[in-house]
mmCIF file with all atom_site columns, C-alpha atoms in Angstrom:
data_model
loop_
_atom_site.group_PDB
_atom_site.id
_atom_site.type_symbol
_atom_site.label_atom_id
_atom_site.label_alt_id
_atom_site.label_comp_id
_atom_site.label_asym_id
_atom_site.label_entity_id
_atom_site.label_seq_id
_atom_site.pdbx_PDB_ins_code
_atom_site.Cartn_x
_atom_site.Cartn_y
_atom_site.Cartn_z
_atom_site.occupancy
_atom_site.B_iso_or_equiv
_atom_site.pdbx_formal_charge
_atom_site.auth_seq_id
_atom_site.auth_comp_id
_atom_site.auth_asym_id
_atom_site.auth_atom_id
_atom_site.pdbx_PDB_model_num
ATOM 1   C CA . UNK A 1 1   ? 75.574  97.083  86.226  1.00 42.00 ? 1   UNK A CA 1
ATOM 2   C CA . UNK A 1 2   ? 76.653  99.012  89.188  1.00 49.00 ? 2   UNK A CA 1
ATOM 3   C CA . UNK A 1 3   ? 76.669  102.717 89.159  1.00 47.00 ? 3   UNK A CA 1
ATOM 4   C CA . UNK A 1 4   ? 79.478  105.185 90.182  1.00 52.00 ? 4   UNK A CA 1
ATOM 5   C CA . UNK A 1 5   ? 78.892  104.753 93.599  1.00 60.00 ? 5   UNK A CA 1
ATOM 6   C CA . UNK A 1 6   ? 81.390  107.592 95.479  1.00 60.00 ? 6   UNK A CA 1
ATOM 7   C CA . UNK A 1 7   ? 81.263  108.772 98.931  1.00 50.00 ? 7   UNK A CA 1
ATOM 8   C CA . UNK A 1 8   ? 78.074  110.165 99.718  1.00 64.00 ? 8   UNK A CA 1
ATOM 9   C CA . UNK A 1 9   ? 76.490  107.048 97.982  1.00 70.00 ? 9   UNK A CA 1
ATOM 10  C CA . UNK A 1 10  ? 78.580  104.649 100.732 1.00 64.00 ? 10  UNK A CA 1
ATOM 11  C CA . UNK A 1 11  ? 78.056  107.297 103.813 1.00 67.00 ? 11  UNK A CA 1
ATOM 12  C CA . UNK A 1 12  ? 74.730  106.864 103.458 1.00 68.00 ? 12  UNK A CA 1
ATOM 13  C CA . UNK A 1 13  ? 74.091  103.416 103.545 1.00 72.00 ? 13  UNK A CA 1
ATOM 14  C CA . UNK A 1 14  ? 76.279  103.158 106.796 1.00 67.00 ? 14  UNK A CA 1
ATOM 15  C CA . UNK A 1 15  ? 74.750  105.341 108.448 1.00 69.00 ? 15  UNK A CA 1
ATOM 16  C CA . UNK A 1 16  ? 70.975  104.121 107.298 1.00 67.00 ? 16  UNK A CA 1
ATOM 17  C CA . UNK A 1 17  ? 71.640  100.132 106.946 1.00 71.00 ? 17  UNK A CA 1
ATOM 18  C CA . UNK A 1 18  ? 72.194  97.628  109.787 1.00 74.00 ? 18  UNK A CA 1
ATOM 19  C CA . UNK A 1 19  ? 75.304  96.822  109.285 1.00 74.00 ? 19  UNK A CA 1
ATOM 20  C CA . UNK A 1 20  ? 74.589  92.869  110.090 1.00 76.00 ? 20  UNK A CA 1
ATOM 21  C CA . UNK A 1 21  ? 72.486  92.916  107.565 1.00 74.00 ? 21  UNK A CA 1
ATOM 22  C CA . UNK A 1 22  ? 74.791  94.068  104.285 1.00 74.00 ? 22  UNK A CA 1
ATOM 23  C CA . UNK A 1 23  ? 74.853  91.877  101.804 1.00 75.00 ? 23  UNK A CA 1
ATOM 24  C CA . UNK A 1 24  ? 78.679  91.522  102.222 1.00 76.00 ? 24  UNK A CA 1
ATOM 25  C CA . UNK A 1 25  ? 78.670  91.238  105.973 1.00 86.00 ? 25  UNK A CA 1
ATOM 26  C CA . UNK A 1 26  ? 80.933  88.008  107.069 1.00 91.00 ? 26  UNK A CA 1
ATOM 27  C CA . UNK A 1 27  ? 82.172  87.700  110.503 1.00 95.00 ? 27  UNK A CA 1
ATOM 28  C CA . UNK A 1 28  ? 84.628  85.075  109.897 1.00 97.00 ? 28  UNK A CA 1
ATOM 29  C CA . UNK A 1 29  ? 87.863  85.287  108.221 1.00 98.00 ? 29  UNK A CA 1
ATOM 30  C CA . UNK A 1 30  ? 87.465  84.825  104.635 1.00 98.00 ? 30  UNK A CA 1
ATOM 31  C CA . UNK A 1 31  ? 87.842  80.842  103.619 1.00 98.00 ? 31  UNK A CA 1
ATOM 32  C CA . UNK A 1 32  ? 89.472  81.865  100.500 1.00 98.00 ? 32  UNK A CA 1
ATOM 33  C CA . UNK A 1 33  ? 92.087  84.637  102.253 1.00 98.00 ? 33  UNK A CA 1
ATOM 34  C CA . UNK A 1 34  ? 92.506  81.647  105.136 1.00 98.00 ? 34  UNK A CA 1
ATOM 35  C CA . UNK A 1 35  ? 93.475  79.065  102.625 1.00 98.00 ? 35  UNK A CA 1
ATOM 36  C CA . UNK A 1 36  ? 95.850  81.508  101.090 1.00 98.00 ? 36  UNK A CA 1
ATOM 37  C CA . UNK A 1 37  ? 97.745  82.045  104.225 1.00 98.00 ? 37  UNK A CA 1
ATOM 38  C CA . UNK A 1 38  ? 97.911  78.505  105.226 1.00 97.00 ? 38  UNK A CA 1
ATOM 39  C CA . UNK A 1 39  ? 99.654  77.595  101.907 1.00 96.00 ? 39  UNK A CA 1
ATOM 40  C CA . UNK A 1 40  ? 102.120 80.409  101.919 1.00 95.00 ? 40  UNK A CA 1
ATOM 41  C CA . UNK A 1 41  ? 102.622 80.154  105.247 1.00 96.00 ? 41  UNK A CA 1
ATOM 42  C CA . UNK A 1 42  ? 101.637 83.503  105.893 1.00 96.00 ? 42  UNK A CA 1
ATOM 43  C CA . UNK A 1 43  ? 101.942 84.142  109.801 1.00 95.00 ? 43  UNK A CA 1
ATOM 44  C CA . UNK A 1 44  ? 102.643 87.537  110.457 1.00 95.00 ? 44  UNK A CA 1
ATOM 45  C CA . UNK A 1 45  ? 103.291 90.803  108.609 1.00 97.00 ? 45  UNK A CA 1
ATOM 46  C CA . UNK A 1 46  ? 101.237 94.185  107.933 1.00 98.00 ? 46  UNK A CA 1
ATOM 47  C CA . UNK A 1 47  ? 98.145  94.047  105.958 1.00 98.00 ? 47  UNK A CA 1
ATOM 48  C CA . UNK A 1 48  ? 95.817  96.788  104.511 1.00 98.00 ? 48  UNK A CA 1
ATOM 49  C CA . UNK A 1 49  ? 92.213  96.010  104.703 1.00 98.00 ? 49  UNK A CA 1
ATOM 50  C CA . UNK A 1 50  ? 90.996  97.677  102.233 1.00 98.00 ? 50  UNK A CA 1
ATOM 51  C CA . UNK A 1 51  ? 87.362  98.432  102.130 1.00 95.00 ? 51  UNK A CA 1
ATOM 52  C CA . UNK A 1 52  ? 86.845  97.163  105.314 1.00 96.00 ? 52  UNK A CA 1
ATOM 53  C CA . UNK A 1 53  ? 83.483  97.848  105.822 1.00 94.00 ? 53  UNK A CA 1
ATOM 54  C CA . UNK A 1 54  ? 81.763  96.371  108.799 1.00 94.00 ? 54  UNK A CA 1
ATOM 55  C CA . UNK A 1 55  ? 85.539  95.603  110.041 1.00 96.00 ? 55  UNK A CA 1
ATOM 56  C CA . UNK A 1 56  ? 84.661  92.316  110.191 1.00 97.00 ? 56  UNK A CA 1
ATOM 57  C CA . UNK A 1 57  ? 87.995  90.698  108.274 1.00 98.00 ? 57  UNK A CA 1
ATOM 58  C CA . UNK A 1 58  ? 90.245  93.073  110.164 1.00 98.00 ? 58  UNK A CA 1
ATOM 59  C CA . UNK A 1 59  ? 89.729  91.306  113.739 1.00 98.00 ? 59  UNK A CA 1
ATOM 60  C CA . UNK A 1 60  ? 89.854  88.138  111.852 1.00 98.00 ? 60  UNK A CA 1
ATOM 61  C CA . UNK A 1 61  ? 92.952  89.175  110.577 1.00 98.00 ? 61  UNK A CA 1
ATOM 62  C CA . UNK A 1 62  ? 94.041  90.323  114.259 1.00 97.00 ? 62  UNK A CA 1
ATOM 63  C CA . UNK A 1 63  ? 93.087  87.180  116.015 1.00 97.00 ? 63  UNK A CA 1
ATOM 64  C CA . UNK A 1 64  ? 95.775  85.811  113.991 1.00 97.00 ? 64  UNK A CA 1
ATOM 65  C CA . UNK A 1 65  ? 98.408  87.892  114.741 1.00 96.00 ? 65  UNK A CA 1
ATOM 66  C CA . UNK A 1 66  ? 98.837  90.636  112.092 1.00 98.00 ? 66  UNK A CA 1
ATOM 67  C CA . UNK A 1 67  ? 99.026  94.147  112.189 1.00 98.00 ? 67  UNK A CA 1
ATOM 68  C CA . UNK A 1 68  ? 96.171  95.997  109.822 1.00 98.00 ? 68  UNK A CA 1
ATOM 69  C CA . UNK A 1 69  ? 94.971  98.815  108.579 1.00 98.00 ? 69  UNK A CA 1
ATOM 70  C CA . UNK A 1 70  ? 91.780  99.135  107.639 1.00 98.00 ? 70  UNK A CA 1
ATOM 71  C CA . UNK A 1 71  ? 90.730  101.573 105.480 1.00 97.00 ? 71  UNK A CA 1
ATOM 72  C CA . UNK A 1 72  ? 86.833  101.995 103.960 1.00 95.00 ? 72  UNK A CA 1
ATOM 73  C CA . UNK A 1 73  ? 85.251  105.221 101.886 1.00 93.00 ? 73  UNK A CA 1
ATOM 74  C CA . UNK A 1 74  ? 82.959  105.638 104.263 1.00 92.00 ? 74  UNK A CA 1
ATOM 75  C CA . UNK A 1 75  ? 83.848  107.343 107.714 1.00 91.00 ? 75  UNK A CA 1
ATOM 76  C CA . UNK A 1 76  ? 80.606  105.874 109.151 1.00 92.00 ? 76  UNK A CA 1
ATOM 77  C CA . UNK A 1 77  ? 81.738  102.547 108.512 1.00 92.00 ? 77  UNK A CA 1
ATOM 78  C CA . UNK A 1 78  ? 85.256  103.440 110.013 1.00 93.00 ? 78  UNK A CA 1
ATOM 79  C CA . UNK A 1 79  ? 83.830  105.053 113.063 1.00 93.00 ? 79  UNK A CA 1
ATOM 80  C CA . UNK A 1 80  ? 81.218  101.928 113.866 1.00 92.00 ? 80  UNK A CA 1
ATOM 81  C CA . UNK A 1 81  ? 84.154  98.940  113.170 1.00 94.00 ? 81  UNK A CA 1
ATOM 82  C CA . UNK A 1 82  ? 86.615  101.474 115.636 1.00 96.00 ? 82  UNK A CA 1
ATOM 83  C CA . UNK A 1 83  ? 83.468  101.743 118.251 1.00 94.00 ? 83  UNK A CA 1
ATOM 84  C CA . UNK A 1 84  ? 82.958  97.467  117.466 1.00 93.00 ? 84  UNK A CA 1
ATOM 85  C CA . UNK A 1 85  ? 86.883  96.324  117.360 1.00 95.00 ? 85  UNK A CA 1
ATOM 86  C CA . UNK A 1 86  ? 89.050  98.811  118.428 1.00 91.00 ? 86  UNK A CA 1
ATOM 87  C CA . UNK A 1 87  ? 89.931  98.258  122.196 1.00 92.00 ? 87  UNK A CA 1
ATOM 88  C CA . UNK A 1 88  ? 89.851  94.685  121.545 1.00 95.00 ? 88  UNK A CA 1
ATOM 89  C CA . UNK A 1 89  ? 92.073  94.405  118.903 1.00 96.00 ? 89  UNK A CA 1
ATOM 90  C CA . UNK A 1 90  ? 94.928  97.719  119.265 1.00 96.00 ? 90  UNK A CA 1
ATOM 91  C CA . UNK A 1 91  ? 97.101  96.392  116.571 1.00 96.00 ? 91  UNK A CA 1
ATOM 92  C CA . UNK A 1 92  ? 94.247  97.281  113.966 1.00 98.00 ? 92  UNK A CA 1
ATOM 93  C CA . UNK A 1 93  ? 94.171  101.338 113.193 1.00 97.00 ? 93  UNK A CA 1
ATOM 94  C CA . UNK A 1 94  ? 91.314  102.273 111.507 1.00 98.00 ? 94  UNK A CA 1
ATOM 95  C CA . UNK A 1 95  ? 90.987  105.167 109.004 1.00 97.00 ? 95  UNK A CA 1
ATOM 96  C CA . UNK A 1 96  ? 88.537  106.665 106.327 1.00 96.00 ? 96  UNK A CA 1
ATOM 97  C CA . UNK A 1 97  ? 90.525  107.083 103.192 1.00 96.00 ? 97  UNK A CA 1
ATOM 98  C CA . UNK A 1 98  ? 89.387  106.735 99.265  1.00 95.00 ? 98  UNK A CA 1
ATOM 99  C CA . UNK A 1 99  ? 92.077  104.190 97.231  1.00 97.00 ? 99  UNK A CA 1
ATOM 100 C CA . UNK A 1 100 ? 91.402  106.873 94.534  1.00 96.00 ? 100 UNK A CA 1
ATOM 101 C CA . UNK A 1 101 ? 92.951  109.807 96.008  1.00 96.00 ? 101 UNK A CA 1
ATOM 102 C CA . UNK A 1 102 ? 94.405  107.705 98.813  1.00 97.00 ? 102 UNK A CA 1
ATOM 103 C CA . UNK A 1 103 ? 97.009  109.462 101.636 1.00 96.00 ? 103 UNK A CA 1
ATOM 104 C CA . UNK A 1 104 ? 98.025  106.060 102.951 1.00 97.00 ? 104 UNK A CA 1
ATOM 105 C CA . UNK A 1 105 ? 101.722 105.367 103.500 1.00 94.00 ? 105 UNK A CA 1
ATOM 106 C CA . UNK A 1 106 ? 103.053 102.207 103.119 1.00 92.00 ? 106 UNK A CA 1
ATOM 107 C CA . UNK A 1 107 ? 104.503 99.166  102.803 1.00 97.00 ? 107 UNK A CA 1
ATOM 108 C CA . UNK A 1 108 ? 102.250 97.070  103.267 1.00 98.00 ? 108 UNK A CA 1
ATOM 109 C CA . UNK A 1 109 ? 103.299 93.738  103.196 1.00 98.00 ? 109 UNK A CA 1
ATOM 110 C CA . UNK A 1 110 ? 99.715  92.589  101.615 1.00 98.00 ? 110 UNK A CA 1
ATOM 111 C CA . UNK A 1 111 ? 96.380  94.022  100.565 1.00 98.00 ? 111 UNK A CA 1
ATOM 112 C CA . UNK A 1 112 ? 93.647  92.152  101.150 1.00 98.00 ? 112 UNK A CA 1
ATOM 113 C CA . UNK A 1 113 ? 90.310  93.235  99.289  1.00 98.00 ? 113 UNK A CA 1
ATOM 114 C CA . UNK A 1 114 ? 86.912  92.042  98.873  1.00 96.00 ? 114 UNK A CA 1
ATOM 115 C CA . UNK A 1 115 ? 84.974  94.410  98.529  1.00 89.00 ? 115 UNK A CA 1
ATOM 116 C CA . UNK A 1 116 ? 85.948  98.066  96.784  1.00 95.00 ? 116 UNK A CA 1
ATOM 117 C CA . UNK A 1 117 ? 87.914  97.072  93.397  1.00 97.00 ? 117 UNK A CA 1
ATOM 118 C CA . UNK A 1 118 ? 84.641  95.667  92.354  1.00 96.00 ? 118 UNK A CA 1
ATOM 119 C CA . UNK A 1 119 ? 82.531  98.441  92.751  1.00 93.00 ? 119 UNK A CA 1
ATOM 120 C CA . UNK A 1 120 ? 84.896  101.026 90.808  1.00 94.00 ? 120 UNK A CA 1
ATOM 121 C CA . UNK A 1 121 ? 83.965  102.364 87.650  1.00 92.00 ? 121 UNK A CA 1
ATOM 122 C CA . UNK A 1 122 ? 85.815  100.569 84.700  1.00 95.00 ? 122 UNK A CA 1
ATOM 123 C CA . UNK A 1 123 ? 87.447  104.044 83.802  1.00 96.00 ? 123 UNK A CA 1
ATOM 124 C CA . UNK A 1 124 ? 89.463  104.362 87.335  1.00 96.00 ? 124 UNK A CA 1
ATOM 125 C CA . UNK A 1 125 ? 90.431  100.637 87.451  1.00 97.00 ? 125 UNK A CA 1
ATOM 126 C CA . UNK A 1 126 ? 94.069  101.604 86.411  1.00 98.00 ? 126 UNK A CA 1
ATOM 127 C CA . UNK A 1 127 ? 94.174  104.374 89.439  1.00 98.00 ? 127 UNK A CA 1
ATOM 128 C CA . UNK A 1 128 ? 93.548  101.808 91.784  1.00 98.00 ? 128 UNK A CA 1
ATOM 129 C CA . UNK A 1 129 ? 95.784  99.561  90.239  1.00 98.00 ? 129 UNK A CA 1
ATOM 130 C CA . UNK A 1 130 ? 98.317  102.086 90.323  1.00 98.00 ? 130 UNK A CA 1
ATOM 131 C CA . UNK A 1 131 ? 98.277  103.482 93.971  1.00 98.00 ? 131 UNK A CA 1
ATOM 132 C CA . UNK A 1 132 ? 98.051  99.447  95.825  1.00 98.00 ? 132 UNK A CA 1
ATOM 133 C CA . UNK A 1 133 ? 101.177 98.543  93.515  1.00 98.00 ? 133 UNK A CA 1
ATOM 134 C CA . UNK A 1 134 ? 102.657 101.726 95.469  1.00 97.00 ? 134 UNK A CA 1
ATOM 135 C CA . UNK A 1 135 ? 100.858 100.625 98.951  1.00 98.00 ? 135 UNK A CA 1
ATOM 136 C CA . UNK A 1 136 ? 102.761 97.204  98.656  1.00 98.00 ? 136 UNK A CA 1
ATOM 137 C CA . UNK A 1 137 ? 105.811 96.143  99.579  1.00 97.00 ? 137 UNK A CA 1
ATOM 138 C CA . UNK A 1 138 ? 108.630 94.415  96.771  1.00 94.00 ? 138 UNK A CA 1
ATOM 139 C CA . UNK A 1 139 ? 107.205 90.854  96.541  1.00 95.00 ? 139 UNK A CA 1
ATOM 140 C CA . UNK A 1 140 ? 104.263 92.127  98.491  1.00 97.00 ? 140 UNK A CA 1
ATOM 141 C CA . UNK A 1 141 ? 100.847 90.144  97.628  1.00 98.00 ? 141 UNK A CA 1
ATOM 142 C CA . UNK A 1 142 ? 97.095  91.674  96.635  1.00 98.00 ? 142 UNK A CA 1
ATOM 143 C CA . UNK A 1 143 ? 94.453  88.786  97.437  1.00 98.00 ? 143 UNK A CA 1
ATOM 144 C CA . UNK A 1 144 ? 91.573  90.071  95.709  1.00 98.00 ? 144 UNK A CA 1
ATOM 145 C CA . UNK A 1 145 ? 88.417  89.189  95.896  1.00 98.00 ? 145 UNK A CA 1
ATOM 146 C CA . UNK A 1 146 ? 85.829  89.808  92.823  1.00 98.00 ? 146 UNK A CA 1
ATOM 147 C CA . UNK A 1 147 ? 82.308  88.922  91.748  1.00 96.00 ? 147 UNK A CA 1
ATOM 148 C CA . UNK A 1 148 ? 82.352  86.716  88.462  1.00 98.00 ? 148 UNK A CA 1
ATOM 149 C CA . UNK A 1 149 ? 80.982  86.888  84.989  1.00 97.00 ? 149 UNK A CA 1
ATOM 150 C CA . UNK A 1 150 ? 79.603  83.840  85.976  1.00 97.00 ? 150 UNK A CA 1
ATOM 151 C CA . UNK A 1 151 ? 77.065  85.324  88.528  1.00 96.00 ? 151 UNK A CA 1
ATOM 152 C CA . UNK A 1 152 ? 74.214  86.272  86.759  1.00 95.00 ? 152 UNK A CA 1
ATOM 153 C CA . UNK A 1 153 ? 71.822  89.614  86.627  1.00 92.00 ? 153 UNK A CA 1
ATOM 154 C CA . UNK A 1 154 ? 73.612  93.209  86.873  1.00 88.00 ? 154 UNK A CA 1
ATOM 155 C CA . UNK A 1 155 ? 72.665  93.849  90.675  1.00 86.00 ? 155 UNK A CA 1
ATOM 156 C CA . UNK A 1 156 ? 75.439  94.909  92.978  1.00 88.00 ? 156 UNK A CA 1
ATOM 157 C CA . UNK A 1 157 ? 78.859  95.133  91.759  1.00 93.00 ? 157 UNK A CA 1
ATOM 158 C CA . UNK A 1 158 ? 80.591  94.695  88.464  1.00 94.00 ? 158 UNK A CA 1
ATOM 159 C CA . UNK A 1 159 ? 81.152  91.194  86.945  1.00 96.00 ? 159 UNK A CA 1
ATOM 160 C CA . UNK A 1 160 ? 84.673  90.596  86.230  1.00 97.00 ? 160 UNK A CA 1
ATOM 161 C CA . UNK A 1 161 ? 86.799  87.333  84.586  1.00 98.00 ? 161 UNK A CA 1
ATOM 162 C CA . UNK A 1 162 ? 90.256  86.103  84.599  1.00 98.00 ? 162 UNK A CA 1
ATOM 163 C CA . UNK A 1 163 ? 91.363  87.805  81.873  1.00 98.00 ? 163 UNK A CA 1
ATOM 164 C CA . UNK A 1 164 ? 90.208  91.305  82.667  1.00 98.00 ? 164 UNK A CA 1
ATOM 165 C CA . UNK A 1 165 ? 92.086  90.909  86.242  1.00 98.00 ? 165 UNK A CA 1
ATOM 166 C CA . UNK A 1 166 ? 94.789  89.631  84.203  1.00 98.00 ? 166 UNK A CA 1
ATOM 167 C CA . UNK A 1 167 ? 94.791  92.665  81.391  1.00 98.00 ? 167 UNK A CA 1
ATOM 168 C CA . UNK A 1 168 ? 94.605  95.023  84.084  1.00 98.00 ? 168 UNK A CA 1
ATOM 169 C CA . UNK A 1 169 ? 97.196  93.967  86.515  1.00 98.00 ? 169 UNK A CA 1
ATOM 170 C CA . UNK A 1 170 ? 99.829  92.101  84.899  1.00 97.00 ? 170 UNK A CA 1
ATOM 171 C CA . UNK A 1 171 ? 101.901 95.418  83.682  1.00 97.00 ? 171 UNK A CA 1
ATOM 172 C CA . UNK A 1 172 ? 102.652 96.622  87.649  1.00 98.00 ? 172 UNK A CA 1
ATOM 173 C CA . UNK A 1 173 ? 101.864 92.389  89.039  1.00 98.00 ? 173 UNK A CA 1
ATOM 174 C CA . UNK A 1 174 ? 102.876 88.662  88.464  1.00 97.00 ? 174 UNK A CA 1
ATOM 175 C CA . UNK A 1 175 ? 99.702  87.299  88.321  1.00 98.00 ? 175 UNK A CA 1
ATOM 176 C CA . UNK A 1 176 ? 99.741  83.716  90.907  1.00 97.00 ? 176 UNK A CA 1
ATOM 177 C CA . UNK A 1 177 ? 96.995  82.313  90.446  1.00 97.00 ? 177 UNK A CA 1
ATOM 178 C CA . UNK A 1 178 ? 92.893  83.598  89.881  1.00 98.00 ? 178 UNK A CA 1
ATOM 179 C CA . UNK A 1 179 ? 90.040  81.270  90.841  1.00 97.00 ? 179 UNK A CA 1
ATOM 180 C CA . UNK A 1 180 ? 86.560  80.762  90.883  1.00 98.00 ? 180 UNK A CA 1
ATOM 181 C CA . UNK A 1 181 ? 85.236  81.042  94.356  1.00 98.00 ? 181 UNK A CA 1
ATOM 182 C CA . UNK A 1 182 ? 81.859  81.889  95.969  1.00 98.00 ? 182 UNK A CA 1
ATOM 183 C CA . UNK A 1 183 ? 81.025  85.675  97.692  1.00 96.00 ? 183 UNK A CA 1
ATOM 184 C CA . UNK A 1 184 ? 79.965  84.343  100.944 1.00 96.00 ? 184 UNK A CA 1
ATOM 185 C CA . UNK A 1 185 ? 77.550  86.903  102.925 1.00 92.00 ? 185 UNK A CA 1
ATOM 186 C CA . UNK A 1 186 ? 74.054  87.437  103.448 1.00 90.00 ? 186 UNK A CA 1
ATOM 187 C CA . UNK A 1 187 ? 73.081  86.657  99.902  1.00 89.00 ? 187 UNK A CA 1
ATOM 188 C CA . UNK A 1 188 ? 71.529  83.469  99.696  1.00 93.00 ? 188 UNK A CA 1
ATOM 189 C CA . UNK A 1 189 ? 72.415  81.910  97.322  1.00 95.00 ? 189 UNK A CA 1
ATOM 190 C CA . UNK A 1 190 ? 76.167  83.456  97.882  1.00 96.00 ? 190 UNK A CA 1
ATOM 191 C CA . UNK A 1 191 ? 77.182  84.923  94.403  1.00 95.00 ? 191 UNK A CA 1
ATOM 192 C CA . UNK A 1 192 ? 79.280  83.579  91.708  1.00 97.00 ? 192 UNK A CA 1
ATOM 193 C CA . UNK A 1 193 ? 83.173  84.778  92.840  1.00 98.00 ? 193 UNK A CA 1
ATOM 194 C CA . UNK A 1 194 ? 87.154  84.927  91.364  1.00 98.00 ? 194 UNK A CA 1
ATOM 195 C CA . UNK A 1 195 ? 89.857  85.109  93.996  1.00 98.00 ? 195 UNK A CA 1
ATOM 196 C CA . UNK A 1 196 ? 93.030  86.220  92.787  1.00 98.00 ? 196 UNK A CA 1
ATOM 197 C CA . UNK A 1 197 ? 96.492  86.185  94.361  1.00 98.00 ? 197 UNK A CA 1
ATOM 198 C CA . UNK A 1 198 ? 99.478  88.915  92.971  1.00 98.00 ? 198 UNK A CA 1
ATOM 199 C CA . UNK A 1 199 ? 102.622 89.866  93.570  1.00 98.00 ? 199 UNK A CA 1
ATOM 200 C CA . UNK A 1 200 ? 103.473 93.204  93.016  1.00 98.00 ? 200 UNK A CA 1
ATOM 201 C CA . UNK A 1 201 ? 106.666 94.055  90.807  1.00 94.00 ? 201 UNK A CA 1
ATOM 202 C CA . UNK A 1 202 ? 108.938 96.340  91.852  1.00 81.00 ? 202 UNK A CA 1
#
């Protein structure tokens, strides 16, 4: 099971790991996040990428026309998607900031994460929870993207199901829908996944 990984732990592996070759590294938008926007006829709007990471789903994001904010743990990882994306894509700002003790302002009119909720610690779930229902906008929507109880071993991040995303979020969101997806990435085969869609209540 994955171990309270804070910022020193993600610091270092930016600065030590080609970034191309993280297990989570997808240049394209995600297909679940791309379906979810076609459906809901999602077009424009401002969007918090949250864990971004390589940066990667922030210019996807931007090549369709939103505005984002893409925040990651590890200023390493901020400073190398800035030096990648930033004078291509000026409507993304990038920023090092921890969800836990977070100074973002919002509202953000969606969250989109695939990467940090999953590697929290099951005792600071509810802080998380907490500070993107804040983040978010009234009627604004969390896609979340999770590994499954369905992937096997105890590698890499936390295994979660439906109802434990349901238990945790459904005080502070309406819950739209949670499916099972796949993690896609450098892992071959790409690991078991849920993709969930709230709305936060105000």
């Amino acid at each position: 099971m994955a171990e309270d990984r804070d910022f020193d732990y993600w610091e270092q592996r930016y600065e030590q790991e080609p970034v191309r070759e993280m297990p989570w590294y997808f240049e394209p938008l995600d297909p679940d996040l791309k379906k979810a926007l076609g459906e809901f006829e999602i077009t424009g709007g401002y969007f918090l990428d949250l864990g971004t990471g390589p940066g990667t789903q922030a210019a996807a994001l931007a090549k369709l026309g939103f505005r984002i904010l893409a925040s990651d743990i590890a200023a390493s990882a901020v400073q190398a998607a800035e030096r990648r994306y930033g004078q291509s894509y000026p409507e993304i700002q990038f920023v090092q900031d921890d969800i836990l003790n977070s100074k973002l302002k919002g509202p953000f009119d969606a969250v989109f994460d695939r990467g940090c909720f999953h590697v929290l610690p099951p005792e600071k779930r509810q802080i998380y929870v907490a500070k993107v229902h804040e983040l978010l906008a009234e009627n604004g929507r969390l896609f979340l993207k999770t590994f499954s109880v369905k992937e096997p071993g105890e590698d890499g991040p936390y295994r979660l199901s439906e109802n434990m995303i349901y238990n945790l979020f459904s005080k502070k969101f309406n819950i739209l829908t949670i499916f099972h997806s796949f993690y896609q990435g450098n892992r071959k085969p790409p690991p078991k996944a849920l993709f969930a869609i709230l709305i936060s209540k105000k």
